[in-house]
């Protein structure tokens, strides 16, 4: 009888403040077995996203260990019998799913359909910063706004990005520039240099009235508006800014209803984007692997640059995960916080 293989995992049993000693725990778990279309990945780097903190903070007390983590880079060490596209030894990256244990563990099972080969020209930390934000930006632009994901496919049109210096915004700006859009984005002025680095043509100061800044530039309407923040705070401001048959989308959940009637006679489309919707409902999940293939190609070509701002590279463990999570919870990090190394 073979000996049961154990691995290191980082989890919790209830949502606690990050300062609590039990907010993350180093534990031992049985190494899972790859079956069907699953890959078993040895996780080498991961990044922490706001969704990680939200899910932990709101988690009820449970007798079952909860292992979060979404963005990951690692090596395939085993494959299920139905796997078609990957082999042992491949270096892959992915954003995972809310329906299974995540990347905060030494060995993770992940469906091959939401995986792609990691960019060859990036470090594991750089690659780990990309999947979740890239997929969110990709789906909003190409699945929801119906833009074709090809260079200069909508050249001559424009987009306004609210909260353009955040994680999703930093990728969305680059993809928008790639497809030929003229990019306008709001942020704190201290981040204007960063905005220009990631493809923004016209940085806008979110402290000041938006319409007057746009008039000074000579632009007052947009084909696309991406609100990467609570849209209720911006709805009345952006209502007159979208062109007829334009698109408005957001990624942030809200607690109140939206009055969109004003856009009816302009035939404006309104879109929600939630990256986990596909895996939550089993909807065209292979499209996420395909999207990550495109992102990897663009990253290797330096069309998309990674957004790493801080790295904890002394090991993937509860201590470093707490430090990284605390950074994210401040809400002041310009880029992604990555944890890498051995478990």
PDB file of C-alpha atoms in Angstrom, residues 47-50 71 119 122-135 137 164-175 194-195 197-199 295 299 303-311 328 333-338:
ATOM      1  CA  UNK A  47      -0.628  37.132  -6.225  1.00  0.00           C
ATOM      2  CA  UNK A  48      -3.200  38.501  -3.817  1.00  0.00           C
ATOM      3  CA  UNK A  49      -6.308  40.219  -5.184  1.00  0.00           C
ATOM      4  CA  UNK A  50      -9.057  42.259  -3.499  1.00  0.00           C
ATOM      5  CA  UNK A  71      -3.628  34.036  -9.611  1.00  0.00           C
ATOM      6  CA  UNK A 119       4.654  33.917 -20.822  1.00  0.00           C
ATOM      7  CA  UNK A 122       8.420  36.969 -17.747  1.00  0.00           C
ATOM      8  CA  UNK A 123       9.599  35.854 -14.334  1.00  0.00           C
ATOM      9  CA  UNK A 124       7.225  33.686 -12.350  1.00  0.00           C
ATOM     10  CA  UNK A 125       6.384  36.699 -10.179  1.00  0.00           C
ATOM     11  CA  UNK A 126       5.598  38.885 -13.188  1.00  0.00           C
ATOM     12  CA  UNK A 127       3.441  36.183 -14.756  1.00  0.00           C
ATOM     13  CA  UNK A 128       1.568  35.636 -11.479  1.00  0.00           C
ATOM     14  CA  UNK A 129       0.464  39.267 -11.502  1.00  0.00           C
ATOM     15  CA  UNK A 130      -1.498  38.928 -14.746  1.00  0.00           C
ATOM     16  CA  UNK A 131      -4.278  36.312 -14.948  1.00  0.00           C
ATOM     17  CA  UNK A 132      -7.212  37.665 -12.903  1.00  0.00           C
ATOM     18  CA  UNK A 133      -6.885  41.321 -13.865  1.00  0.00           C
ATOM     19  CA  UNK A 134      -6.097  40.443 -17.469  1.00  0.00           C
ATOM     20  CA  UNK A 135      -9.125  38.169 -17.813  1.00  0.00           C
ATOM     21  CA  UNK A 137     -10.131  43.479 -18.632  1.00  0.00           C
ATOM     22  CA  UNK A 164      -7.461  53.640 -14.500  1.00  0.00           C
ATOM     23  CA  UNK A 165      -4.425  53.065 -12.255  1.00  0.00           C
ATOM     24  CA  UNK A 166      -5.862  50.058 -10.416  1.00  0.00           C
ATOM     25  CA  UNK A 167      -5.065  46.432 -11.141  1.00  0.00           C
ATOM     26  CA  UNK A 168      -7.728  45.891 -13.801  1.00  0.00           C
ATOM     27  CA  UNK A 169      -7.368  49.403 -15.200  1.00  0.00           C
ATOM     28  CA  UNK A 170      -3.627  49.021 -15.687  1.00  0.00           C
ATOM     29  CA  UNK A 171      -4.227  46.016 -17.964  1.00  0.00           C
ATOM     30  CA  UNK A 172      -7.379  47.346 -19.619  1.00  0.00           C
ATOM     31  CA  UNK A 173      -5.563  50.524 -20.680  1.00  0.00           C
ATOM     32  CA  UNK A 174      -2.888  48.459 -22.420  1.00  0.00           C
ATOM     33  CA  UNK A 175      -5.378  46.234 -24.219  1.00  0.00           C
ATOM     34  CA  UNK A 194       2.163  55.168 -14.523  1.00  0.00           C
ATOM     35  CA  UNK A 195      -0.965  55.783 -16.609  1.00  0.00           C
ATOM     36  CA  UNK A 197       3.389  53.948 -19.183  1.00  0.00           C
ATOM     37  CA  UNK A 198       0.369  51.634 -19.548  1.00  0.00           C
ATOM     38  CA  UNK A 199      -1.077  53.312 -22.624  1.00  0.00           C
ATOM     39  CA  UNK A 295      -2.353  37.647 -22.905  1.00  0.00           C
ATOM     40  CA  UNK A 299       3.218  39.875 -22.681  1.00  0.00           C
ATOM     41  CA  UNK A 303       2.497  44.862 -25.679  1.00  0.00           C
ATOM     42  CA  UNK A 304       1.231  44.103 -22.157  1.00  0.00           C
ATOM     43  CA  UNK A 305       3.611  44.724 -19.271  1.00  0.00           C
ATOM     44  CA  UNK A 306       3.149  43.096 -15.848  1.00  0.00           C
ATOM     45  CA  UNK A 307       1.961  45.167 -12.910  1.00  0.00           C
ATOM     46  CA  UNK A 308       4.014  43.879  -9.973  1.00  0.00           C
ATOM     47  CA  UNK A 309       4.547  46.436  -7.224  1.00  0.00           C
ATOM     48  CA  UNK A 310       5.821  44.273  -4.352  1.00  0.00           C
ATOM     49  CA  UNK A 311       7.194  40.752  -3.995  1.00  0.00           C
ATOM     50  CA  UNK A 328      -3.755  44.764  -0.467  1.00  0.00           C
ATOM     51  CA  UNK A 333      -1.053  49.541  -3.754  1.00  0.00           C
ATOM     52  CA  UNK A 334      -0.537  50.712  -7.341  1.00  0.00           C
ATOM     53  CA  UNK A 335       0.186  47.236  -8.723  1.00  0.00           C
ATOM     54  CA  UNK A 336      -0.027  43.604  -7.675  1.00  0.00           C
ATOM     55  CA  UNK A 337       1.475  42.035  -4.552  1.00  0.00           C
ATOM     56  CA  UNK A 338       3.118  38.667  -5.267  1.00  0.00           C
TER      57      UNK A 338
END
